[in-house]
Amino acid sequence: MSKTLDNIIEAFPEASFLTADGFDNCIIGLEVMSMRLIYSKSKIVMQLVSEGFTLEEAFEHFNYNVEGSYVGQFTPIWFDVFYSKSKCSCILVFYVFLQSHFKIPPS
């Protein structure tokens, strides 16, 4: 278990969280309204590369097997930060996989 996940569990001892198997070290936070864990897409991809995937294979594996897996209303949030050198700006992109029939109810 990662320090981040330990801190989240300590802060919310009554809650249960849906985790992505093998990627505890890629957790970067919690969306408290929905109680969904937030994972770093780039950390997951780099972990897959360190496990022997090529970069292309790691992205494909992540997109199909991780991000593409909907497991209910507590499906984790996939988050990444993209930097644009030409515009010197940072665009925050949330990766939330939602099946077309699934809608998150308002909090």
C-alpha positions as a LaTeX table, in Angstrom:
\begin{tabular}{lrrr}
\hline
Residue & $x$ (\AA) & $y$ (\AA) & $z$ (\AA) \\
\hline
Met1 & 0.00 & 0.00 & 0.00 \\
Ser2 & 1.24 & 3.51 & $-0.79$ \\
Lys3 & 1.66 & 6.39 & 1.62 \\
Thr4 & $-1.00$ & 8.35 & $-0.29$ \\
Leu5 & $-3.50$ & 5.52 & 0.02 \\
Asp6 & $-2.61$ & 5.08 & 3.71 \\
Asn7 & $-3.31$ & 8.79 & 4.29 \\
Ile8 & $-6.65$ & 8.59 & 2.47 \\
Ile9 & $-7.73$ & 5.53 & 4.46 \\
Glu10 & $-6.65$ & 7.24 & 7.69 \\
Ala11 & $-8.64$ & 10.36 & 6.81 \\
Phe12 & $-11.76$ & 8.37 & 5.85 \\
Pro13 & $-11.70$ & 5.23 & 8.05 \\
Glu14 & $-15.37$ & 4.35 & 7.45 \\
Ala15 & $-15.11$ & 4.49 & 3.65 \\
Ser16 & $-14.17$ & 1.70 & 1.30 \\
Phe17 & $-12.32$ & 2.44 & $-1.91$ \\
Leu18 & $-12.10$ & 0.69 & $-5.24$ \\
Thr19 & $-8.45$ & 0.31 & $-6.17$ \\
Ala20 & $-6.77$ & $-0.59$ & $-9.46$ \\
Asp21 & $-4.81$ & $-3.76$ & $-8.73$ \\
Gly22 & $-1.06$ & $-3.26$ & $-8.68$ \\
Phe23 & $-1.14$ & 0.52 & $-9.02$ \\
Asp24 & $-1.34$ & 1.74 & $-5.41$ \\
Asn25 & 1.83 & 3.79 & $-5.91$ \\
Cys26 & 0.10 & 5.65 & $-8.73$ \\
Ile27 & $-2.67$ & 7.08 & $-6.51$ \\
Ile28 & $-2.42$ & 10.86 & $-6.30$ \\
Gly29 & $-5.58$ & 11.77 & $-4.44$ \\
Leu30 & $-9.27$ & 11.38 & $-3.75$ \\
Glu31 & $-12.32$ & 13.08 & $-5.21$ \\
Val32 & $-14.26$ & 13.49 & $-1.96$ \\
Met33 & $-17.71$ & 14.16 & $-3.45$ \\
Ser34 & $-17.81$ & 10.74 & $-5.12$ \\
Met35 & $-15.18$ & 9.06 & $-2.88$ \\
Arg36 & $-13.30$ & 7.88 & $-5.96$ \\
Leu37 & $-9.54$ & 7.46 & $-5.95$ \\
Ile38 & $-7.55$ & 9.52 & $-8.45$ \\
Tyr39 & $-4.68$ & 7.82 & $-10.28$ \\
Ser40 & $-1.91$ & 9.38 & $-12.36$ \\
Lys41 & $-2.07$ & 8.01 & $-15.91$ \\
Ser42 & 1.61 & 8.84 & $-16.52$ \\
Lys43 & 2.68 & 7.01 & $-13.33$ \\
Ile44 & 0.72 & 3.93 & $-14.40$ \\
Val45 & 2.24 & 3.98 & $-17.87$ \\
Met46 & 5.76 & 4.41 & $-16.46$ \\
Gln47 & 5.17 & 1.55 & $-14.01$ \\
Leu48 & 4.12 & $-0.67$ & $-16.92$ \\
Val49 & 7.26 & 0.35 & $-18.82$ \\
Ser50 & 9.38 & $-0.55$ & $-15.78$ \\
Glu51 & 7.68 & $-3.96$ & $-15.80$ \\
Gly52 & 8.83 & $-4.62$ & $-19.38$ \\
Phe53 & 6.19 & $-3.06$ & $-21.62$ \\
Thr54 & 7.30 & $-0.79$ & $-24.44$ \\
Leu55 & 5.88 & 2.71 & $-24.19$ \\
Glu56 & 3.39 & 1.97 & $-26.96$ \\
Glu57 & 2.35 & $-1.32$ & $-25.31$ \\
Ala58 & 1.99 & 0.43 & $-21.95$ \\
Phe59 & $-0.34$ & 3.09 & $-23.38$ \\
Glu60 & $-2.36$ & 0.44 & $-25.21$ \\
His61 & $-2.59$ & $-1.73$ & $-22.08$ \\
Phe62 & $-3.63$ & 1.24 & $-19.97$ \\
Asn63 & $-6.24$ & 2.47 & $-22.46$ \\
Tyr64 & $-7.82$ & $-0.93$ & $-23.01$ \\
Asn65 & $-7.37$ & $-2.83$ & $-19.74$ \\
Val66 & $-7.23$ & $-0.12$ & $-17.08$ \\
Glu67 & $-8.98$ & 3.04 & $-18.24$ \\
Gly68 & $-11.40$ & 1.02 & $-20.36$ \\
Ser69 & $-12.63$ & $-1.06$ & $-17.42$ \\
Tyr70 & $-15.82$ & 0.27 & $-15.92$ \\
Val71 & $-16.45$ & $-1.36$ & $-12.54$ \\
Gly72 & $-19.33$ & 0.66 & $-11.16$ \\
Gln73 & $-19.91$ & 4.07 & $-9.65$ \\
Phe74 & $-16.61$ & 3.98 & $-7.76$ \\
Thr75 & $-14.49$ & 3.41 & $-10.86$ \\
Pro76 & $-11.30$ & 5.42 & $-10.25$ \\
Ile77 & $-10.56$ & 8.71 & $-11.95$ \\
Trp78 & $-7.61$ & 8.66 & $-14.37$ \\
Phe79 & $-5.76$ & 11.97 & $-14.28$ \\
Asp80 & $-2.87$ & 13.38 & $-16.23$ \\
Val81 & $-1.13$ & 16.68 & $-16.81$ \\
Phe82 & $-0.01$ & 17.68 & $-20.27$ \\
Tyr83 & 2.47 & 20.49 & $-20.82$ \\
Ser84 & 2.53 & 22.53 & $-24.00$ \\
Lys85 & 6.04 & 23.85 & $-24.66$ \\
Ser86 & 4.88 & 26.13 & $-27.45$ \\
Lys87 & 2.22 & 27.86 & $-25.37$ \\
Cys88 & 3.96 & 27.58 & $-21.99$ \\
Ser89 & 0.71 & 26.40 & $-20.52$ \\
Cys90 & $-0.51$ & 23.46 & $-18.58$ \\
Ile91 & $-3.72$ & 21.72 & $-19.45$ \\
Leu92 & $-5.27$ & 19.49 & $-16.82$ \\
Val93 & $-7.11$ & 16.56 & $-18.28$ \\
Phe94 & $-9.31$ & 14.19 & $-16.31$ \\
Tyr95 & $-9.73$ & 10.71 & $-17.66$ \\
Val96 & $-13.03$ & 9.39 & $-16.46$ \\
Phe97 & $-14.37$ & 6.40 & $-18.29$ \\
Leu98 & $-18.16$ & 6.41 & $-18.31$ \\
Gln99 & $-20.26$ & 4.03 & $-20.29$ \\
Ser100 & $-22.78$ & 5.86 & $-22.44$ \\
His101 & $-25.70$ & 4.65 & $-20.33$ \\
Phe102 & $-24.08$ & 5.68 & $-17.03$ \\
Lys103 & $-24.57$ & 9.15 & $-15.57$ \\
Ile104 & $-23.08$ & 10.37 & $-12.30$ \\
Pro105 & $-25.92$ & 11.70 & $-10.16$ \\
Pro106 & $-25.54$ & 15.25 & $-8.84$ \\
Ser107 & $-24.13$ & 15.41 & $-5.33$ \\
\hline
\end{tabular}
